Short mmCIF file of C-alpha atoms in Angstrom, two decimals:
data_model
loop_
_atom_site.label_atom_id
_atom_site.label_comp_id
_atom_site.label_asym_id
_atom_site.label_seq_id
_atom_site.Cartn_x
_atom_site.Cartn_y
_atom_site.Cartn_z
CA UNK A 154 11.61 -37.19 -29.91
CA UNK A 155 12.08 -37.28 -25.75
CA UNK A 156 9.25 -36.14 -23.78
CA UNK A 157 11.25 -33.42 -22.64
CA UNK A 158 11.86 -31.71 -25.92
CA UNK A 159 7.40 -32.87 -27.28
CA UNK A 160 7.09 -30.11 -24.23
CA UNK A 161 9.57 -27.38 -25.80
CA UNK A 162 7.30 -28.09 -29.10
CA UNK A 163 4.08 -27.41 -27.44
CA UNK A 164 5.24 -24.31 -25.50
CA UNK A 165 6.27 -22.59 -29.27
CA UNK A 166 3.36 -24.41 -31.03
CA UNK A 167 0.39 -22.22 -28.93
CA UNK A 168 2.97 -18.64 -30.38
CA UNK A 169 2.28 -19.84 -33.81
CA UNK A 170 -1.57 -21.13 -33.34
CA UNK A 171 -2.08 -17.89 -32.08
CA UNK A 172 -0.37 -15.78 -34.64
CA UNK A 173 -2.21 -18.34 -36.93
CA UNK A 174 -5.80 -16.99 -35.96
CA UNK A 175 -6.46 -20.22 -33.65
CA UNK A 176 -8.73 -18.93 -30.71
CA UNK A 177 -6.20 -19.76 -27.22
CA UNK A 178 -8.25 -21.53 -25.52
CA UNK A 179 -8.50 -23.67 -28.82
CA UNK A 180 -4.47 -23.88 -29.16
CA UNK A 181 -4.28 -24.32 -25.68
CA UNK A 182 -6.49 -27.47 -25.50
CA UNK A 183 -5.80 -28.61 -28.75
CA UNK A 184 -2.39 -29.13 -28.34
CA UNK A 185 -2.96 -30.37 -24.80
CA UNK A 186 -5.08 -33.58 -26.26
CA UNK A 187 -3.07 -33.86 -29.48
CA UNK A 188 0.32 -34.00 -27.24
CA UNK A 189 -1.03 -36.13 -24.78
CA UNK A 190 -1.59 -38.37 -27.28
CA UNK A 191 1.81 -38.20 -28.80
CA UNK A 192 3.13 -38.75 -25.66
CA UNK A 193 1.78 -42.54 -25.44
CA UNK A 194 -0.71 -41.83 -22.80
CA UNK A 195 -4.29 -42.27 -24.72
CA UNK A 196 -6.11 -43.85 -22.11
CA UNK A 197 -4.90 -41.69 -19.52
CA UNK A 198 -5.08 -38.35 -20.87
CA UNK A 199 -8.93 -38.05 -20.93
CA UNK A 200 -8.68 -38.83 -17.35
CA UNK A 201 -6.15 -36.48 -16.29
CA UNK A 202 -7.63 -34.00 -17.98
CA UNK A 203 -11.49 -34.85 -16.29
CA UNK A 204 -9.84 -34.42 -13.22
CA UNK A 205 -8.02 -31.35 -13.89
CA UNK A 206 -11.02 -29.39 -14.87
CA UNK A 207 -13.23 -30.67 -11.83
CA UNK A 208 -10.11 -29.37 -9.71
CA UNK A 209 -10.18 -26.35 -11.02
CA UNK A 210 -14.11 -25.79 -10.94
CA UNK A 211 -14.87 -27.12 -7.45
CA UNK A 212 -12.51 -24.73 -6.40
CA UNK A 213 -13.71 -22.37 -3.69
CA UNK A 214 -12.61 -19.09 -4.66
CA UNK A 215 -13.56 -19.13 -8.38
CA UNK A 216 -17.29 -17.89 -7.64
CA UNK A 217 -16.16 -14.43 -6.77
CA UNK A 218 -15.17 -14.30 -10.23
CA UNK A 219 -18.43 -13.64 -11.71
CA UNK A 220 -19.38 -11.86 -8.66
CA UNK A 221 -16.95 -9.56 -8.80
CA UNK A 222 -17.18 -9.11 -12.74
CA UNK A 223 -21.00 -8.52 -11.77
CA UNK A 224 -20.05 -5.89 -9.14
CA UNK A 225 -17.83 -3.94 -11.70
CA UNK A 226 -20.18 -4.48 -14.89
CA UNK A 227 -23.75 -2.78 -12.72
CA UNK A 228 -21.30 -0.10 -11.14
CA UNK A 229 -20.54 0.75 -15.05
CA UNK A 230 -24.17 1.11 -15.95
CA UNK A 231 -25.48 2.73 -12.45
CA UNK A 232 -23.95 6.42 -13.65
CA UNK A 233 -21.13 6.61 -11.04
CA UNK A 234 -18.35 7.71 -13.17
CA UNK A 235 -20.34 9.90 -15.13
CA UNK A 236 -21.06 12.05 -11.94
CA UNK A 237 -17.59 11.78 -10.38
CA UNK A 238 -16.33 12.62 -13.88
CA UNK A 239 -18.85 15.88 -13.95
CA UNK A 240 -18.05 17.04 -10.46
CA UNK A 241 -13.78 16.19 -11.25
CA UNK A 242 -14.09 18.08 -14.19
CA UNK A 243 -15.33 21.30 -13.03
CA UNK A 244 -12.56 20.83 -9.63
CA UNK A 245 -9.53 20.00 -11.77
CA UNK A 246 -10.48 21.34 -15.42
CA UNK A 247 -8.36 24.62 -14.45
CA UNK A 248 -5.01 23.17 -13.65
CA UNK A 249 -2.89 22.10 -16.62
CA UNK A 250 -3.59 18.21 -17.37
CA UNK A 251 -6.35 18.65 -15.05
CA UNK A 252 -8.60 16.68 -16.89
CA UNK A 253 -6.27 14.20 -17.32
CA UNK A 254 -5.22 13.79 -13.90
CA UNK A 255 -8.54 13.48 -12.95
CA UNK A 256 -9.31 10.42 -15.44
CA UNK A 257 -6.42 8.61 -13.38
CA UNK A 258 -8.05 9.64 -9.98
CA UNK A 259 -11.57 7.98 -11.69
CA UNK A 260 -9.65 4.90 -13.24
CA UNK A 261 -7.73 4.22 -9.53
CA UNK A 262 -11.16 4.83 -7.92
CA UNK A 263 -13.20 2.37 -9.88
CA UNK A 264 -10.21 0.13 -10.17
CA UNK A 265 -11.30 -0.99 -6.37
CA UNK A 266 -14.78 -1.87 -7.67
CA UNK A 267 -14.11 -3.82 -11.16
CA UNK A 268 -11.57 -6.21 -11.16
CA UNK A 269 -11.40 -5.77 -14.88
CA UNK A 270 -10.11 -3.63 -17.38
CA UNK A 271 -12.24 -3.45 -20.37
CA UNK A 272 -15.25 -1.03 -18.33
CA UNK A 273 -12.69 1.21 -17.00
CA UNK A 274 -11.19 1.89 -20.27
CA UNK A 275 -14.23 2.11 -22.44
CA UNK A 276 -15.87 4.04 -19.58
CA UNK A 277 -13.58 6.13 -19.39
CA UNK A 278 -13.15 6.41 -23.06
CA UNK A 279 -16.77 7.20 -23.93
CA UNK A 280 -16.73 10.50 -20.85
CA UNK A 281 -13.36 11.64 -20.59
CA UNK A 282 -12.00 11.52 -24.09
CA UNK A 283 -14.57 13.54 -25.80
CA UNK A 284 -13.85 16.10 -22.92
CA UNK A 285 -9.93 16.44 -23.38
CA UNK A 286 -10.47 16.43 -27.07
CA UNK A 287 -13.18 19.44 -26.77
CA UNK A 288 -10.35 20.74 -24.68
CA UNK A 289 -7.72 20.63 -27.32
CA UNK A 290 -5.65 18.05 -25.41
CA UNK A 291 -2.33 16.43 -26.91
CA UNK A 292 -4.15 13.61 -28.53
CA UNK A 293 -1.58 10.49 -27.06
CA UNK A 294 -1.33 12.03 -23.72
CA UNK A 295 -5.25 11.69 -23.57
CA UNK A 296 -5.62 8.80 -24.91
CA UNK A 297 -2.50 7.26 -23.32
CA UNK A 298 -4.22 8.44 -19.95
CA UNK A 299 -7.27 6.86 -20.04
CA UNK A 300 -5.45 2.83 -21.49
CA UNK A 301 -3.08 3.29 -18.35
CA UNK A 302 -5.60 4.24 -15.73
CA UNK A 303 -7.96 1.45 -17.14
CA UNK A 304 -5.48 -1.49 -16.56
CA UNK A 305 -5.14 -0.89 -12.81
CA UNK A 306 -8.46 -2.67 -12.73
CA UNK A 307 -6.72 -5.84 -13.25
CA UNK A 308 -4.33 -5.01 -10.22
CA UNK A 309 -5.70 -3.07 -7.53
CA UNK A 310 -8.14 -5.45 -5.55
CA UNK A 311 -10.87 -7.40 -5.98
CA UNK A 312 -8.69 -8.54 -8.73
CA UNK A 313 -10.00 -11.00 -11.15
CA UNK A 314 -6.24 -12.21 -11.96
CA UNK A 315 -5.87 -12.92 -7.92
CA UNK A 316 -8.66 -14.62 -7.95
CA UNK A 317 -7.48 -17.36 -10.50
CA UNK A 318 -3.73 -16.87 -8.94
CA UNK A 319 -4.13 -17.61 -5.48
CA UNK A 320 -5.73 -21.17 -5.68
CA UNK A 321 -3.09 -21.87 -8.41
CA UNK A 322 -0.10 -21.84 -6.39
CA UNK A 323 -1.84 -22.36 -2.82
CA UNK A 324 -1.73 -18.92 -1.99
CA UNK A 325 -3.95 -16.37 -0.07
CA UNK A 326 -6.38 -14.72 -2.21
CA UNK A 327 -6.91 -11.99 0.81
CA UNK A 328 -3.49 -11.41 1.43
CA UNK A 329 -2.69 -10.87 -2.16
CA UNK A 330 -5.18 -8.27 -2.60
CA UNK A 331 -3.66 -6.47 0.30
CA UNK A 332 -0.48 -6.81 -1.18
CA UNK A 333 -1.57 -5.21 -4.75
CA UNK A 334 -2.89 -2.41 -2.96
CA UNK A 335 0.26 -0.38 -1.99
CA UNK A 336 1.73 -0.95 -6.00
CA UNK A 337 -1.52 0.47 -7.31
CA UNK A 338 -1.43 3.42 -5.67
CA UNK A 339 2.26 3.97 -6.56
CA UNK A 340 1.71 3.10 -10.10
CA UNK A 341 -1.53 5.89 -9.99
CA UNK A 342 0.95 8.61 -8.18
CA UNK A 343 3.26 7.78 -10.87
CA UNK A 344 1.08 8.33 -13.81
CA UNK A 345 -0.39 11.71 -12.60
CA UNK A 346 3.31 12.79 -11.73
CA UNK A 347 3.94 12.22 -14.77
CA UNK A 348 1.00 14.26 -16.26
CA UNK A 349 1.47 17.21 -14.38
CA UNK A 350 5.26 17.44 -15.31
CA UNK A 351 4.55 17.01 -19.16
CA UNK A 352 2.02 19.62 -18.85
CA UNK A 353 4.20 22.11 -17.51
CA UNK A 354 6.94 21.33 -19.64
CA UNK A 355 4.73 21.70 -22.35
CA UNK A 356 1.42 23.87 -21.70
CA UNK A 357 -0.20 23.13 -24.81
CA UNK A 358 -0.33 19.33 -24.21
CA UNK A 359 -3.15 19.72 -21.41
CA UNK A 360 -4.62 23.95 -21.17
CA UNK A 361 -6.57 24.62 -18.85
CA UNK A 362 -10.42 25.03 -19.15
CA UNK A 363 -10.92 28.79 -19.81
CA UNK A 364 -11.75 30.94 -16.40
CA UNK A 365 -14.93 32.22 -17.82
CA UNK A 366 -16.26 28.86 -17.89
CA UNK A 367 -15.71 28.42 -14.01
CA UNK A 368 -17.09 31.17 -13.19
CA UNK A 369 -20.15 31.64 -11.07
CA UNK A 370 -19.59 27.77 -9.71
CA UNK A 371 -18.72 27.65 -6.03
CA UNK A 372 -15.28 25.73 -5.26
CA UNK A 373 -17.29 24.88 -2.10
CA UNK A 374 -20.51 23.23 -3.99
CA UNK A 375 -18.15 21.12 -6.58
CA UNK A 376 -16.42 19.89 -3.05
CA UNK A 377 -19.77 18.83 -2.10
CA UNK A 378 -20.63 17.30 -5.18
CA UNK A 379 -17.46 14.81 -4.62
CA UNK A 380 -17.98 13.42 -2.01
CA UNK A 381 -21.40 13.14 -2.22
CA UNK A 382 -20.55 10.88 -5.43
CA UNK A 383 -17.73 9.20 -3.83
CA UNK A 384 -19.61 7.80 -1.14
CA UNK A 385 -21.24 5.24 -2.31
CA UNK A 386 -18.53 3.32 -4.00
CA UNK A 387 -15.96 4.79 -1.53
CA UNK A 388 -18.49 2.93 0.49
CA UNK A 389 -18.71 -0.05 -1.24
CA UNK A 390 -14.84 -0.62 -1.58
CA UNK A 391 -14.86 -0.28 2.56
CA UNK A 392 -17.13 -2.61 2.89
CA UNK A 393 -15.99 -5.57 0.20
CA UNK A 394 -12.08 -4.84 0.76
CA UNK A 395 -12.36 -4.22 4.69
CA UNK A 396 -13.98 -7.68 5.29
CA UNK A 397 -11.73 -9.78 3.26
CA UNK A 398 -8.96 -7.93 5.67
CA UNK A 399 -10.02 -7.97 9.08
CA UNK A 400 -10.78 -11.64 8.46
CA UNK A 401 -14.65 -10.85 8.34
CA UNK A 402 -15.55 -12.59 5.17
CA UNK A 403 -13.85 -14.55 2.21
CA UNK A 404 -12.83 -13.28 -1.31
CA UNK A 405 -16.33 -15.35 -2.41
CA UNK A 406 -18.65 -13.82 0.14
CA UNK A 407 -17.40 -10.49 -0.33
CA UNK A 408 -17.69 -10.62 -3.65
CA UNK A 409 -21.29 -11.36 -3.23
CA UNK A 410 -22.05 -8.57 -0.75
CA UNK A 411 -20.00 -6.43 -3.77
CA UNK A 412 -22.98 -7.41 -5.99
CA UNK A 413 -25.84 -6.50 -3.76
CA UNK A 414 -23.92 -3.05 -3.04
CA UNK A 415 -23.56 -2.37 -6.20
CA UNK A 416 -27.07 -2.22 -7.47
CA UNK A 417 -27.75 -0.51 -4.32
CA UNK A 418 -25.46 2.21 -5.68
CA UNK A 419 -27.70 1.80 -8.49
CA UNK A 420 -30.65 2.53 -7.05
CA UNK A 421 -29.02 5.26 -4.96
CA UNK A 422 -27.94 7.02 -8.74
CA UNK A 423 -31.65 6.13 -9.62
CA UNK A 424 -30.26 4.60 -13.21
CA UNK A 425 -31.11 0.83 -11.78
CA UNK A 426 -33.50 -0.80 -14.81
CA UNK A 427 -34.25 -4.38 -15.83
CA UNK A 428 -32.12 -3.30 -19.01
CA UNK A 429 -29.31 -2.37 -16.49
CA UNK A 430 -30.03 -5.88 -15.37
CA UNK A 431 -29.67 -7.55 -18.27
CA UNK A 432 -26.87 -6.14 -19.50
CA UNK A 433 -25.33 -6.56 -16.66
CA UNK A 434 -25.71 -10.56 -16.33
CA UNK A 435 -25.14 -10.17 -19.80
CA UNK A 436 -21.25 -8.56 -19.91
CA UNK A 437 -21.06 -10.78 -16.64
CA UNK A 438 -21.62 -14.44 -18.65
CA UNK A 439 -19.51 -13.13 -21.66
CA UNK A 440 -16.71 -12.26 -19.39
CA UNK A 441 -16.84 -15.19 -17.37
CA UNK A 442 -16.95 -17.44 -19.99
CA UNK A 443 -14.60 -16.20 -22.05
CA UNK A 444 -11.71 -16.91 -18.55
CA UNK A 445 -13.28 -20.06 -17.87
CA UNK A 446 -12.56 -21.48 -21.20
CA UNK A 447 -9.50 -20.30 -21.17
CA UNK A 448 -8.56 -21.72 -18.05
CA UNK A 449 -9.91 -25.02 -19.27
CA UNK A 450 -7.71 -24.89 -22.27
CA UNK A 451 -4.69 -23.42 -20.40
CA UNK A 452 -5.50 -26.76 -17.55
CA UNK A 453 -5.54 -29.31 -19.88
CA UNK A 454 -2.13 -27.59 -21.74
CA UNK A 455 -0.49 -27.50 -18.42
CA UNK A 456 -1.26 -30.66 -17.17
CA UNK A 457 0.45 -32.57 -20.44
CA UNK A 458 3.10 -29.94 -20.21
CA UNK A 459 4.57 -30.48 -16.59
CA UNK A 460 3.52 -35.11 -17.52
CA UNK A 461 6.14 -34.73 -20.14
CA UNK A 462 8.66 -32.86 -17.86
CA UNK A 463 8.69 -29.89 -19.87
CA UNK A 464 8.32 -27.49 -15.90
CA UNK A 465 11.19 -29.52 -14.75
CA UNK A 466 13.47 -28.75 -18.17
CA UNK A 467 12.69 -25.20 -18.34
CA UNK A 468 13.15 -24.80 -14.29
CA UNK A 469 16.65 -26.85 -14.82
CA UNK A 470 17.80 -24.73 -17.84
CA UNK A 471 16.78 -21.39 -16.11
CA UNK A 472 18.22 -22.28 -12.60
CA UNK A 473 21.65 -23.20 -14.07
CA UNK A 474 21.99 -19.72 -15.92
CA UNK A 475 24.93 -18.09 -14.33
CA UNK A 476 22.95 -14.98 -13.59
CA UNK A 477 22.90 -15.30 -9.72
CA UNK A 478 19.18 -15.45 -8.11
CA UNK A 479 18.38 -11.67 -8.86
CA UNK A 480 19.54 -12.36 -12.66
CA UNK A 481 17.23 -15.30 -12.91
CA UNK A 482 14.33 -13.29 -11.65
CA UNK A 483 15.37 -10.32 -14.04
CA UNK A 484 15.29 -13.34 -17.26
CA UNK A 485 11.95 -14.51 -15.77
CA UNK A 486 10.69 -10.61 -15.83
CA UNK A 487 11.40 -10.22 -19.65
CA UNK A 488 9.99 -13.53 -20.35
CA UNK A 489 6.83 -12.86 -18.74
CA UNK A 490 6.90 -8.91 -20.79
CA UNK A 491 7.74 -10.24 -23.84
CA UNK A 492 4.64 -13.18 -23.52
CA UNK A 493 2.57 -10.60 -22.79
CA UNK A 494 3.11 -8.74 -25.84
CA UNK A 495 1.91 -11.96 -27.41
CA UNK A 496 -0.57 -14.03 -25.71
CA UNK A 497 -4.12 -13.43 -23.04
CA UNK A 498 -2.20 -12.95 -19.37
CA UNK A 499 -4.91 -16.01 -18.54
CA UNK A 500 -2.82 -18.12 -20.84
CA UNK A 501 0.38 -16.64 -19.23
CA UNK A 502 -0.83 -17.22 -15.94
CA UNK A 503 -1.58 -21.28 -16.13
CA UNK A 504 1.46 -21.44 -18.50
CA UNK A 505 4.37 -19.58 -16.96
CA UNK A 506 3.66 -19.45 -13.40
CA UNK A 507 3.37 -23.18 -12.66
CA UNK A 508 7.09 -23.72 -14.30
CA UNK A 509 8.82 -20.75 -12.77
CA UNK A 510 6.79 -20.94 -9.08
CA UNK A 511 9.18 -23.66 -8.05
CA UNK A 512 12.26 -22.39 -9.30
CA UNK A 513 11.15 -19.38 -7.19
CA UNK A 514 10.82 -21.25 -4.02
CA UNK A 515 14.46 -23.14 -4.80
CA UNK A 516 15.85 -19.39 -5.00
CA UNK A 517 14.97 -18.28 -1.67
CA UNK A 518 11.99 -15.62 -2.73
CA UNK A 519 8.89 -15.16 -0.68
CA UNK A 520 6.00 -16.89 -2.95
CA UNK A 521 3.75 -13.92 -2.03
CA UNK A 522 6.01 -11.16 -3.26
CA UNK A 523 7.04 -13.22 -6.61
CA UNK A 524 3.55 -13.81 -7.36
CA UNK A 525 3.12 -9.66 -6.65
CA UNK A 526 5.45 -8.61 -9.05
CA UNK A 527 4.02 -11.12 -11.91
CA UNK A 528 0.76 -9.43 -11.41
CA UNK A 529 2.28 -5.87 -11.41
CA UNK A 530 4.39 -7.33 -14.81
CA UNK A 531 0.74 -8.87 -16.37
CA UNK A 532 -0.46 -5.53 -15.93
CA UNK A 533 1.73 -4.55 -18.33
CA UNK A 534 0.28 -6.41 -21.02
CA UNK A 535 -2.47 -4.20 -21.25
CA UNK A 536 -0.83 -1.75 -22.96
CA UNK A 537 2.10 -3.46 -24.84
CA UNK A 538 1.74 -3.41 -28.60
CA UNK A 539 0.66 -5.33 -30.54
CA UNK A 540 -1.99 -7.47 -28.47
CA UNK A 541 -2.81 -4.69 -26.14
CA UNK A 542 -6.42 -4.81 -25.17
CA UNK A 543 -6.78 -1.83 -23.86
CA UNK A 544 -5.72 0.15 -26.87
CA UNK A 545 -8.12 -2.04 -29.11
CA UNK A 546 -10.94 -1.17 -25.90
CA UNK A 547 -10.41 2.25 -26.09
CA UNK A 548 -10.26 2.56 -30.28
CA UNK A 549 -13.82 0.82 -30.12
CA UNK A 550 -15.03 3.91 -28.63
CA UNK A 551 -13.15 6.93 -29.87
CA UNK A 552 -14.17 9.72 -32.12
CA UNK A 553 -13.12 9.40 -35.73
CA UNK A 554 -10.04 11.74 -35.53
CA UNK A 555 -8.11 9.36 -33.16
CA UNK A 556 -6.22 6.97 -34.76
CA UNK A 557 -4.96 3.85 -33.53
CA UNK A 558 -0.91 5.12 -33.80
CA UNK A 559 -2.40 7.96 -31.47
CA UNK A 560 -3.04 5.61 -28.69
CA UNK A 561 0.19 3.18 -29.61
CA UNK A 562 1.87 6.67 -29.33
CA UNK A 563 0.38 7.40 -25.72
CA UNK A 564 0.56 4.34 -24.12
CA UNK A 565 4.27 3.85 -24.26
CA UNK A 566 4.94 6.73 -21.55
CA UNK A 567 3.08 4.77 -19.12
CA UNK A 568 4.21 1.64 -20.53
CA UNK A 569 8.00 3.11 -19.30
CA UNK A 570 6.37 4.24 -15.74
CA UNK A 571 4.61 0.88 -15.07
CA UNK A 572 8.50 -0.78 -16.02
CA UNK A 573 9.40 1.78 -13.09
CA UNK A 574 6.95 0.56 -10.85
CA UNK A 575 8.01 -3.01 -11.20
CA UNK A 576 11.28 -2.11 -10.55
CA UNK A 577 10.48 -0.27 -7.47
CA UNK A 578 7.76 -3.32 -6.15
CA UNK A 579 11.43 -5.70 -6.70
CA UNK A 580 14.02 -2.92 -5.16
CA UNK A 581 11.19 -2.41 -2.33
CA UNK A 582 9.78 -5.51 -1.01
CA UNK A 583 7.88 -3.30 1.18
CA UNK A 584 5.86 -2.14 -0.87
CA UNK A 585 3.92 -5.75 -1.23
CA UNK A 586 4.22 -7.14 2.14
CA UNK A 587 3.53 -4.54 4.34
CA UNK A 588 -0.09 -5.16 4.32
CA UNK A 589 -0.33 -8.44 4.27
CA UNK A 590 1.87 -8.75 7.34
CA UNK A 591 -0.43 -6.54 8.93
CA UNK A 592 -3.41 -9.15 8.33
#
């Protein structure tokens, strides 16, 4: 067999190792060393892949990862959400959906502070979904709420996903975080737009909490109680996001001021322990680990991958579809959706992007845009059946009565607005590079 086509073979042999039960960053490296072998390079292969990992670990950036991750896991335990969620409730629990509208606000809020998606969605899952239950909610549309406003953690910045993207492709880390910002948002505004029109359409999906519960609270003292709570991580997000833009600090050293501000917030909440501590270093090595090793895996894949000219077949086949540039991008979309559905987005992400990056460049597309709208599309993955970790997240921590067709059931709404959004972040460059180009 050519090397060409001992490529092809890997690329389908990590779909079935991982429908098999194989571990990916197992698959990944396994088939890595086993091909590299097959491939007549014995000798060489164990140095090529030394290198590759010491590449990838003395690489600048990557210790904001477990900074950040650090940052999001202490503002988890330090009671933030629980108090926004309190002081949201009372403000919003009177509209229709208002509970669920203000799990969105929450999830877009502590999006800026995470980087990750599991806290937001188990968070979120353990304060809001009791509520909207209690509240005789429409059982998807709650639980759909909280797995879509939990994945814009992995989009709106500090990013975990930018962080291993950027250095990957030679990119900005800073100006990609500015550039996630804007399709975020829209993706939030989406999401509640589409919660207040379901809950007008129909009432019973989101009532409102009864007036004789709101009575004898001052509008004026829930205000207060806002943005009292919003300060400090309002705060926080100023001060991590605003350096890495006005060219104060880098992704790494704002990551690290993000993890002394956020057991300040801590202490400010008065919920900082040693057990906070702990468990905080503790979700922090677990996560980190766990993207390390598949990065390792994913490195020493690629690396054998793009030796046997597997990038250059793929990039040739897809390039001489007679789709026209915008086509090609489209076929690129559905491959990255449909991977999703399948494999970890870290796989995806050290897989995909290396083969279709230059095929991007040959097109004519701004690298900063395409690599944009792959995020956006990742994000997707979230909450696309069957390997969506946010609905497995959320069924962790849900009462009894919700069952895991509920949540399948609620996600695919928002799994048709975020489709929505990435065709408005491709029909609307704009929406990307406007920021950046203001950096």
């Amino acid at each position: 067999m050519s090397p060409e086509y001992l490529a092809v073979t890997m690329f389908f042999g990590v779909i079935v190792l991982v429908f098999a039960g194989v571990p990916l960053y197992l698959a990944l490296g396994g088939l890595g060393l086993y091909f590299g072998i097959a491939g007549g390079w014995s000798p060489q292969v164990y140095d090529q892949f030394i290198n590759r990992i010491f590449g990838l670990m003395s690489s600048e950036v990557l210790p904001a990862v477990p900074l950040f991750v650090f940052m999001g896991a202490i503002l988890d335990k330090s009671g933030a959400a629980d108090k926004l969620f309190s002081a949201f409730y009372l403000a919003m629990g009177g509209l229709r959906g208002g509970l669920a509208v203000a799990t969105i606000l929450i999830c877009t809020i502590f999006a800026a502070c995470t980087g990750v998606v599991g806290a937001s969605v188990t968070t979120m899952g353990m304060l809001a979904l009791p509520a909207m239950l209690k509240r005789n909610y429409n059982i998807p549309l709650a639980c759909g709420a909280i797995c879509a406003g939990g994945t814009l953690g992995i989009l709106i910045p500090p990013s975990v996903m930018m962080l291993l993207y950027g250095p990957m492709v030679g990119l900005s880390v800073a100006k990609m975080f500015m550039g996630a910002f804007i399709p975020g948002f829209v993706l939030s505004g989406l999401f509640i737009g589409y919660i207040i029109i379901i809950c007008l359409l129909k009432p019973e999906y989101g009532p409102p909490m009864p007036k004789e519960e709101r009575a004898g609270i001052p509008m004026i003292k829930v205000a207060g109680e806002i943005m009292l709570y919003m300060v400090p991580p309002m705060f926080l997000i100023l001060a991590v996001l605003g350096s890495i833009f006005f060219g104060i600090a880098s992704p790494t050293e704002a990551a690290a001021m993000g993890g002394m501000g956020s057991i300040l917030v801590a202490i400010f909440y008065r919920k900082l322990t040693l057990s906070v501590l702990y468990d905080g270093v503790l979700n922090t090595l677990k996560i980190t680990t766990m993207v390390m090793f598949v990065a390792v895996g994913a490195f020493m894949f690629s690396g054998v991958f793009m030796a046997l000219g597997g990038a250059k077949l793929i990039g040739n086949y897809i390039i001489a579809l007679p789709l026209g540039k915008w086509g090609i991008l489209t076929v690129m979309m559905v491959i990255i959706f449909i991977l999703g559905m399948l494999i970890d987005w870290i796989g995806i992400l050290f897989i995909v992007v290396p083969i279709f990056t230059p095929v991007i460049l040959n097109l004519g597309f701004d690298p900063l845009w395409f690599s944009l709208v792959v995020c956006v599309n990742l994000q997707m993955s979230f909450i696309s059946p069957p390997f969506a970790y946010s609905i497995f997240y959320l069924k962790g921590v849900a009462p009894p009565q919700v069952e895991m067709l509920h949540i399948i059931r609620g996600v695919l709404p928002f799994l048709v607005l975020q489709a929505i959004g990435l065709i408005l972040v491709i029909l609307f460059p704009q929406l990307i590079m406007w920021l950046p180009s203001k950096m």
